[in-house]
mmCIF file of N, CA, C and O in Angstrom:
data_model
loop_
_atom_site.group_PDB
_atom_site.id
_atom_site.type_symbol
_atom_site.label_atom_id
_atom_site.label_comp_id
_atom_site.label_asym_id
_atom_site.label_seq_id
_atom_site.Cartn_x
_atom_site.Cartn_y
_atom_site.Cartn_z
ATOM 1 N N UNK A 1 39.612 -21.690 -40.461
ATOM 2 C CA UNK A 1 38.499 -20.227 -39.894
ATOM 3 C C UNK A 1 37.534 -20.705 -40.668
ATOM 4 O O UNK A 1 36.843 -21.180 -41.693
ATOM 5 N N UNK A 2 36.377 -20.283 -39.347
ATOM 6 C CA UNK A 2 35.010 -20.681 -40.153
ATOM 7 C C UNK A 2 34.047 -19.182 -40.680
ATOM 8 O O UNK A 2 34.457 -18.366 -40.203
ATOM 9 N N UNK A 3 33.323 -19.288 -41.242
ATOM 10 C CA UNK A 3 32.544 -18.730 -41.898
ATOM 11 C C UNK A 3 31.102 -18.927 -41.127
ATOM 12 O O UNK A 3 30.650 -19.724 -40.800
ATOM 13 N N UNK A 4 30.442 -17.514 -41.124
ATOM 14 C CA UNK A 4 29.277 -17.633 -40.559
ATOM 15 C C UNK A 4 28.260 -17.990 -41.506
ATOM 16 O O UNK A 4 28.421 -17.432 -42.648
ATOM 17 N N UNK A 5 27.250 -18.672 -40.916
ATOM 18 C CA UNK A 5 26.170 -19.153 -41.988
ATOM 19 C C UNK A 5 24.973 -18.515 -41.490
ATOM 20 O O UNK A 5 24.997 -18.314 -40.518
ATOM 21 N N UNK A 6 23.739 -18.870 -42.248
ATOM 22 C CA UNK A 6 22.428 -18.578 -42.155
ATOM 23 C C UNK A 6 21.995 -19.409 -40.852
ATOM 24 O O UNK A 6 21.326 -18.793 -40.023
ATOM 25 N N UNK A 7 22.357 -20.692 -40.843
ATOM 26 C CA UNK A 7 21.897 -21.626 -39.980
ATOM 27 C C UNK A 7 22.528 -21.257 -38.406
ATOM 28 O O UNK A 7 21.791 -21.214 -37.461
ATOM 29 N N UNK A 8 23.793 -21.224 -38.440
ATOM 30 C CA UNK A 8 24.344 -20.368 -36.756
ATOM 31 C C UNK A 8 23.472 -19.151 -36.542
ATOM 32 O O UNK A 8 23.431 -19.096 -35.502
ATOM 33 N N UNK A 9 23.457 -18.374 -37.557
ATOM 34 C CA UNK A 9 22.712 -17.322 -36.952
ATOM 35 C C UNK A 9 21.442 -17.477 -36.236
ATOM 36 O O UNK A 9 20.860 -17.023 -35.065
ATOM 37 N N UNK A 10 20.065 -18.197 -37.155
ATOM 38 C CA UNK A 10 19.125 -18.713 -36.606
ATOM 39 C C UNK A 10 19.575 -19.598 -34.919
ATOM 40 O O UNK A 10 18.758 -19.420 -34.542
ATOM 41 N N UNK A 11 20.416 -20.285 -35.059
ATOM 42 C CA UNK A 11 20.733 -20.947 -33.485
ATOM 43 C C UNK A 11 21.345 -20.079 -32.858
ATOM 44 O O UNK A 11 20.603 -20.321 -31.674
ATOM 45 N N UNK A 12 21.765 -19.301 -33.146
ATOM 46 C CA UNK A 12 22.155 -18.166 -32.367
ATOM 47 C C UNK A 12 20.908 -17.331 -31.521
ATOM 48 O O UNK A 12 20.600 -17.303 -30.413
ATOM 49 N N UNK A 13 20.127 -16.818 -32.573
ATOM 50 C CA UNK A 13 19.309 -16.185 -32.294
ATOM 51 C C UNK A 13 17.850 -17.222 -31.391
ATOM 52 O O UNK A 13 17.428 -16.973 -30.204
ATOM 53 N N UNK A 14 17.926 -18.586 -31.412
ATOM 54 C CA UNK A 14 17.267 -18.995 -30.825
ATOM 55 C C UNK A 14 17.772 -19.514 -29.383
ATOM 56 O O UNK A 14 16.836 -19.411 -28.418
ATOM 57 N N UNK A 15 18.823 -19.401 -29.238
ATOM 58 C CA UNK A 15 19.483 -19.674 -28.070
ATOM 59 C C UNK A 15 19.337 -18.410 -26.996
ATOM 60 O O UNK A 15 18.834 -18.485 -26.023
ATOM 61 N N UNK A 16 19.411 -17.287 -28.103
ATOM 62 C CA UNK A 16 19.052 -15.903 -27.094
ATOM 63 C C UNK A 16 17.813 -15.986 -26.622
ATOM 64 O O UNK A 16 17.226 -15.366 -25.536
ATOM 65 N N UNK A 17 16.620 -16.306 -27.655
ATOM 66 C CA UNK A 17 15.274 -16.082 -26.941
ATOM 67 C C UNK A 17 14.976 -17.172 -26.104
ATOM 68 O O UNK A 17 14.106 -16.862 -25.136
ATOM 69 N N UNK A 18 15.507 -18.179 -26.465
ATOM 70 C CA UNK A 18 15.260 -18.989 -25.149
ATOM 71 C C UNK A 18 15.700 -18.754 -23.790
ATOM 72 O O UNK A 18 14.993 -18.986 -22.791
ATOM 73 N N UNK A 19 17.101 -18.194 -23.960
ATOM 74 C CA UNK A 19 17.563 -17.854 -22.405
ATOM 75 C C UNK A 19 16.731 -16.808 -21.673
ATOM 76 O O UNK A 19 16.517 -16.596 -20.958
ATOM 77 N N UNK A 20 16.226 -15.765 -22.896
ATOM 78 C CA UNK A 20 15.328 -14.848 -22.416
ATOM 79 C C UNK A 20 13.925 -15.408 -21.532
ATOM 80 O O UNK A 20 13.577 -14.722 -20.258
ATOM 81 N N UNK A 21 13.347 -16.284 -22.370
ATOM 82 C CA UNK A 21 12.064 -16.700 -21.828
ATOM 83 C C UNK A 21 12.501 -17.402 -20.734
ATOM 84 O O UNK A 21 11.635 -17.540 -19.523
ATOM 85 N N UNK A 22 13.601 -18.627 -20.249
ATOM 86 C CA UNK A 22 13.539 -18.976 -19.196
ATOM 87 C C UNK A 22 14.320 -18.501 -18.158
ATOM 88 O O UNK A 22 13.613 -18.283 -16.671
ATOM 89 N N UNK A 23 14.788 -17.085 -18.353
ATOM 90 C CA UNK A 23 15.046 -16.091 -17.133
ATOM 91 C C UNK A 23 13.774 -15.429 -16.979
ATOM 92 O O UNK A 23 13.715 -14.920 -15.868
ATOM 93 N N UNK A 24 13.083 -15.352 -17.955
ATOM 94 C CA UNK A 24 11.660 -14.477 -17.205
ATOM 95 C C UNK A 24 10.612 -15.264 -16.556
ATOM 96 O O UNK A 24 10.622 -14.851 -15.672
ATOM 97 N N UNK A 25 10.663 -16.499 -17.084
ATOM 98 C CA UNK A 25 10.084 -17.659 -15.872
ATOM 99 C C UNK A 25 10.330 -18.019 -14.559
ATOM 100 O O UNK A 25 10.149 -17.812 -13.562
ATOM 101 N N UNK A 26 11.930 -17.984 -14.402
ATOM 102 C CA UNK A 26 12.474 -18.109 -13.365
ATOM 103 C C UNK A 26 12.364 -16.924 -12.837
ATOM 104 O O UNK A 26 12.182 -17.194 -11.218
ATOM 105 N N UNK A 27 12.457 -15.683 -13.148
ATOM 106 C CA UNK A 27 12.347 -14.397 -12.124
ATOM 107 C C UNK A 27 10.847 -14.515 -11.747
ATOM 108 O O UNK A 27 10.417 -14.191 -10.396
ATOM 109 N N UNK A 28 9.869 -14.868 -12.416
ATOM 110 C CA UNK A 28 8.503 -15.060 -12.147
ATOM 111 C C UNK A 28 8.167 -15.940 -10.836
ATOM 112 O O UNK A 28 7.246 -15.651 -9.930
ATOM 113 N N UNK A 29 8.736 -16.835 -10.825
ATOM 114 C CA UNK A 29 8.943 -17.776 -9.845
ATOM 115 C C UNK A 29 9.451 -17.442 -8.781
ATOM 116 O O UNK A 29 9.149 -17.565 -7.647
ATOM 117 N N UNK A 30 10.739 -17.177 -8.701
ATOM 118 C CA UNK A 30 11.742 -16.730 -7.467
ATOM 119 C C UNK A 30 11.737 -15.307 -7.044
ATOM 120 O O UNK A 30 11.983 -14.986 -5.798
ATOM 121 N N UNK A 31 11.098 -14.430 -7.685
ATOM 122 C CA UNK A 31 10.971 -13.123 -7.265
ATOM 123 C C UNK A 31 9.954 -13.103 -5.965
ATOM 124 O O UNK A 31 10.253 -12.327 -5.058
ATOM 125 N N UNK A 32 8.877 -13.641 -6.855
ATOM 126 C CA UNK A 32 7.835 -13.503 -4.751
ATOM 127 C C UNK A 32 8.522 -13.923 -3.342
ATOM 128 O O UNK A 32 8.108 -13.231 -2.468
ATOM 129 N N UNK A 33 9.268 -14.658 -3.803
ATOM 130 C CA UNK A 33 10.021 -15.560 -2.657
ATOM 131 C C UNK A 33 11.147 -14.839 -2.150
ATOM 132 O O UNK A 33 11.125 -14.564 -0.900
ATOM 133 N N UNK A 34 11.806 -14.412 -2.791
ATOM 134 C CA UNK A 34 12.987 -13.190 -2.477
ATOM 135 C C UNK A 34 12.282 -11.778 -1.900
ATOM 136 O O UNK A 34 12.644 -11.685 -0.861
ATOM 137 N N UNK A 35 11.224 -11.345 -2.382
ATOM 138 C CA UNK A 35 10.814 -10.285 -1.632
ATOM 139 C C UNK A 35 10.117 -10.331 -0.640
ATOM 140 O O UNK A 35 10.060 -9.885 0.359
ATOM 141 N N UNK A 36 9.761 -11.818 0.059
ATOM 142 C CA UNK A 36 8.900 -12.453 0.547
ATOM 143 C C UNK A 36 9.867 -12.106 2.365
ATOM 144 O O UNK A 36 9.798 -11.971 3.300
ATOM 145 N N UNK A 37 11.142 -12.780 1.784
ATOM 146 C CA UNK A 37 11.993 -12.879 2.657
ATOM 147 C C UNK A 37 12.695 -11.794 2.880
ATOM 148 O O UNK A 37 12.591 -11.478 4.434
ATOM 149 N N UNK A 38 13.151 -10.493 2.245
ATOM 150 C CA UNK A 38 13.385 -9.671 2.775
ATOM 151 C C UNK A 38 12.215 -8.583 3.645
ATOM 152 O O UNK A 38 12.994 -7.983 4.475
ATOM 153 N N UNK A 39 11.029 -8.799 3.243
ATOM 154 C CA UNK A 39 10.445 -8.065 4.346
ATOM 155 C C UNK A 39 9.980 -8.419 5.449
ATOM 156 O O UNK A 39 10.168 -8.216 6.303
ATOM 157 N N UNK A 40 10.394 -10.115 5.526
ATOM 158 C CA UNK A 40 10.235 -10.773 6.853
ATOM 159 C C UNK A 40 11.393 -10.315 7.744
ATOM 160 O O UNK A 40 11.125 -9.962 8.998
ATOM 161 N N UNK A 41 12.694 -10.312 6.887
ATOM 162 C CA UNK A 41 13.709 -9.560 8.023
ATOM 163 C C UNK A 41 13.466 -8.559 8.256
ATOM 164 O O UNK A 41 14.055 -8.077 9.134
ATOM 165 N N UNK A 42 13.273 -7.605 6.976
ATOM 166 C CA UNK A 42 13.045 -6.065 7.695
ATOM 167 C C UNK A 42 11.852 -5.980 9.017
ATOM 168 O O UNK A 42 12.173 -4.960 9.777
ATOM 169 N N UNK A 43 11.241 -6.615 8.798
ATOM 170 C CA UNK A 43 10.141 -6.713 10.041
ATOM 171 C C UNK A 43 10.096 -7.095 11.390
ATOM 172 O O UNK A 43 10.077 -6.173 12.095
ATOM 173 N N UNK A 44 11.272 -7.983 11.242
ATOM 174 C CA UNK A 44 11.913 -8.834 12.426
ATOM 175 C C UNK A 44 12.919 -7.535 13.131
ATOM 176 O O UNK A 44 12.955 -7.527 14.137
ATOM 177 N N UNK A 45 13.576 -7.084 12.152
ATOM 178 C CA UNK A 45 14.702 -5.983 12.636
ATOM 179 C C UNK A 45 13.617 -4.840 13.096
ATOM 180 O O UNK A 45 14.214 -4.204 14.044
ATOM 181 N N UNK A 46 12.715 -4.367 12.593
ATOM 182 C CA UNK A 46 11.995 -3.166 13.196
ATOM 183 C C UNK A 46 11.368 -3.540 14.405
ATOM 184 O O UNK A 46 11.207 -2.941 15.453
ATOM 185 N N UNK A 47 11.078 -4.790 14.598
ATOM 186 C CA UNK A 47 10.165 -5.110 16.056
ATOM 187 C C UNK A 47 11.224 -5.156 17.044
ATOM 188 O O UNK A 47 10.951 -4.963 18.081
ATOM 189 N N UNK A 48 12.298 -5.874 16.854
ATOM 190 C CA UNK A 48 13.729 -6.348 17.753
ATOM 191 C C UNK A 48 13.887 -4.429 18.212
ATOM 192 O O UNK A 48 14.333 -4.198 19.174
ATOM 193 N N UNK A 49 14.183 -3.687 16.916
ATOM 194 C CA UNK A 49 14.395 -2.205 17.681
ATOM 195 C C UNK A 49 13.419 -1.347 18.354
ATOM 196 O O UNK A 49 13.714 -0.701 19.234
ATOM 197 N N UNK A 50 11.879 -1.900 17.796
ATOM 198 C CA UNK A 50 11.089 -1.107 18.755
ATOM 199 C C UNK A 50 11.015 -1.721 20.439
ATOM 200 O O UNK A 50 10.714 -1.136 20.996
ATOM 201 N N UNK A 51 11.208 -3.048 20.255
ATOM 202 C CA UNK A 51 11.234 -3.839 21.412
ATOM 203 C C UNK A 51 12.500 -3.246 22.626
ATOM 204 O O UNK A 51 12.262 -2.812 23.504
ATOM 205 N N UNK A 52 13.659 -3.010 21.939
ATOM 206 C CA UNK A 52 14.994 -2.620 22.386
ATOM 207 C C UNK A 52 14.387 -1.070 22.911
ATOM 208 O O UNK A 52 14.652 -0.366 24.350
ATOM 209 N N UNK A 53 13.886 -0.205 22.123
ATOM 210 C CA UNK A 53 13.794 1.112 22.376
ATOM 211 C C UNK A 53 12.355 1.226 23.950
ATOM 212 O O UNK A 53 12.722 2.218 24.480
ATOM 213 N N UNK A 54 11.630 0.296 23.713
ATOM 214 C CA UNK A 54 10.165 0.260 24.528
ATOM 215 C C UNK A 54 10.997 -0.169 25.780
ATOM 216 O O UNK A 54 10.928 0.635 27.195
ATOM 217 N N UNK A 55 12.359 -1.058 25.853
ATOM 218 C CA UNK A 55 12.609 -1.690 27.368
ATOM 219 C C UNK A 55 13.418 -0.531 27.998
ATOM 220 O O UNK A 55 13.626 -0.402 28.884
ATOM 221 N N UNK A 56 13.982 0.403 26.992
ATOM 222 C CA UNK A 56 15.173 1.601 27.404
ATOM 223 C C UNK A 56 14.264 2.657 28.410
ATOM 224 O O UNK A 56 14.829 3.305 28.994
ATOM 225 N N UNK A 57 12.987 2.685 27.607
ATOM 226 C CA UNK A 57 12.088 3.917 28.476
ATOM 227 C C UNK A 57 11.570 3.023 29.533
ATOM 228 O O UNK A 57 11.270 3.962 30.444
ATOM 229 N N UNK A 58 11.361 1.821 29.639
ATOM 230 C CA UNK A 58 10.601 1.403 31.022
ATOM 231 C C UNK A 58 11.568 0.924 32.333
ATOM 232 O O UNK A 58 11.468 1.414 33.068
ATOM 233 N N UNK A 59 13.056 0.920 31.736
ATOM 234 C CA UNK A 59 14.100 0.948 32.664
ATOM 235 C C UNK A 59 14.362 2.022 33.316
ATOM 236 O O UNK A 59 14.849 2.900 32.881
ATOM 237 N N UNK A 60 14.649 2.258 34.718
ATOM 238 C CA UNK A 60 14.975 3.438 35.331
ATOM 239 C C UNK A 60 16.346 3.518 35.043
ATOM 240 O O UNK A 60 16.956 2.816 34.882
ATOM 241 N N UNK A 61 16.681 5.124 35.162
ATOM 242 C CA UNK A 61 18.251 4.899 34.757
ATOM 243 C C UNK A 61 18.897 4.749 36.422
ATOM 244 O O UNK A 61 18.470 4.969 37.087
ATOM 245 N N UNK A 62 20.180 4.249 36.081
ATOM 246 C CA UNK A 62 20.582 4.292 37.505
ATOM 247 C C UNK A 62 21.171 5.686 38.265
ATOM 248 O O UNK A 62 21.430 6.661 37.424
ATOM 249 N N UNK A 63 21.620 5.289 39.242
ATOM 250 C CA UNK A 63 21.465 6.673 40.065
ATOM 251 C C UNK A 63 22.971 7.389 39.571
ATOM 252 O O UNK A 63 22.953 8.616 39.568
ATOM 253 N N UNK A 64 23.778 6.756 38.908
ATOM 254 C CA UNK A 64 25.556 7.434 38.576
ATOM 255 C C UNK A 64 24.774 8.111 37.065
ATOM 256 O O UNK A 64 25.577 9.089 36.836
ATOM 257 N N UNK A 65 23.988 7.443 36.446
ATOM 258 C CA UNK A 65 23.922 8.205 35.218
ATOM 259 C C UNK A 65 22.505 9.032 35.298
ATOM 260 O O UNK A 65 22.605 10.032 34.298
ATOM 261 N N UNK A 66 22.271 9.572 36.414
ATOM 262 C CA UNK A 66 20.792 10.710 36.376
ATOM 263 C C UNK A 66 21.812 11.872 36.849
ATOM 264 O O UNK A 66 22.704 12.032 37.264
ATOM 265 N N UNK A 67 21.508 12.813 36.046
ATOM 266 C CA UNK A 67 21.883 14.237 36.127
ATOM 267 C C UNK A 67 21.763 14.695 37.747
ATOM 268 O O UNK A 67 20.845 14.519 38.264
ATOM 269 N N UNK A 68 22.732 15.048 38.435
ATOM 270 C CA UNK A 68 22.976 15.844 39.575
ATOM 271 C C UNK A 68 22.079 17.034 39.674
ATOM 272 O O UNK A 68 21.934 17.720 38.936
ATOM 273 N N UNK A 69 21.186 16.691 41.092
ATOM 274 C CA UNK A 69 20.344 18.407 40.977
ATOM 275 C C UNK A 69 21.079 19.142 41.736
ATOM 276 O O UNK A 69 21.864 18.969 42.735
ATOM 277 N N UNK A 70 20.962 20.478 41.338
ATOM 278 C CA UNK A 70 21.585 21.352 41.766
ATOM 279 C C UNK A 70 20.590 21.992 42.782
ATOM 280 O O UNK A 70 19.359 22.530 42.401
ATOM 281 N N UNK A 71 21.282 22.613 43.967
ATOM 282 C CA UNK A 71 20.471 23.648 44.717
ATOM 283 C C UNK A 71 20.192 25.122 43.784
ATOM 284 O O UNK A 71 21.172 25.789 43.747
ATOM 285 N N UNK A 72 19.287 25.621 43.732
ATOM 286 C CA UNK A 72 19.210 27.000 43.957
ATOM 287 C C UNK A 72 19.215 27.996 44.825
ATOM 288 O O UNK A 72 18.551 28.052 45.669
ATOM 289 N N UNK A 73 20.482 28.636 45.007
ATOM 290 C CA UNK A 73 21.065 29.443 45.885
ATOM 291 C C UNK A 73 20.262 30.657 46.004
ATOM 292 O O UNK A 73 19.816 31.456 46.932
ATOM 293 N N UNK A 74 20.155 31.059 44.939
ATOM 294 C CA UNK A 74 19.650 32.654 44.893
ATOM 295 C C UNK A 74 19.550 33.180 43.053
ATOM 296 O O UNK A 74 20.127 32.404 42.236
ATOM 297 N N UNK A 75 19.370 34.604 43.178
ATOM 298 C CA UNK A 75 19.235 35.045 41.709
ATOM 299 C C UNK A 75 20.627 35.472 41.348
ATOM 300 O O UNK A 75 21.813 35.835 42.235
ATOM 301 N N UNK A 76 21.065 35.181 40.294
ATOM 302 C CA UNK A 76 22.681 35.852 40.003
ATOM 303 C C UNK A 76 22.416 37.541 39.636
ATOM 304 O O UNK A 76 21.479 37.883 39.273
ATOM 305 N N UNK A 77 23.474 38.140 39.940
ATOM 306 C CA UNK A 77 23.617 39.665 39.615
ATOM 307 C C UNK A 77 24.963 39.659 39.328
ATOM 308 O O UNK A 77 25.950 39.464 39.582
ATOM 309 N N UNK A 78 24.681 40.590 38.109
ATOM 310 C CA UNK A 78 25.957 40.477 37.343
ATOM 311 C C UNK A 78 26.530 41.838 37.797
ATOM 312 O O UNK A 78 25.922 43.345 37.737
ATOM 313 N N UNK A 79 27.702 42.487 38.491
ATOM 314 C CA UNK A 79 28.262 43.549 38.702
ATOM 315 C C UNK A 79 29.075 44.081 37.706
ATOM 316 O O UNK A 79 29.732 43.368 37.016
ATOM 317 N N UNK A 80 28.982 45.658 37.800
ATOM 318 C CA UNK A 80 29.871 46.298 36.739
ATOM 319 C C UNK A 80 30.911 47.207 37.703
ATOM 320 O O UNK A 80 30.833 47.331 38.940
ATOM 321 N N UNK A 81 31.806 47.294 36.672
ATOM 322 C CA UNK A 81 32.967 47.893 37.737
ATOM 323 C C UNK A 81 32.658 49.264 37.499
ATOM 324 O O UNK A 81 32.871 50.009 36.571
ATOM 325 N N UNK A 82 33.414 50.125 38.429
ATOM 326 C CA UNK A 82 32.948 51.280 38.655
ATOM 327 C C UNK A 82 34.634 52.022 38.532
ATOM 328 O O UNK A 82 35.415 51.604 39.343
ATOM 329 N N UNK A 83 35.008 53.134 37.506
ATOM 330 C CA UNK A 83 35.955 53.385 37.920
ATOM 331 C C UNK A 83 36.389 55.142 38.205
ATOM 332 O O UNK A 83 35.511 55.695 38.356
#
């Protein structure tokens, strides 16, 4: 069984601090690249969606999809029954 020594404690604290600073540096280097990539993909998706909507508004609807025109025959009269 090993016992904890002061040297082991210092070594562990050193590795924790070293890992903290290495992670901090890595995040500063890679975070802007990741954010740019995510923003670029969202922008492309937005543009594609906007283009699809514009194309839908430009294209005339086929005859089968258009609502059928109803002829207006006259005024509706509601009759009541008399007993």
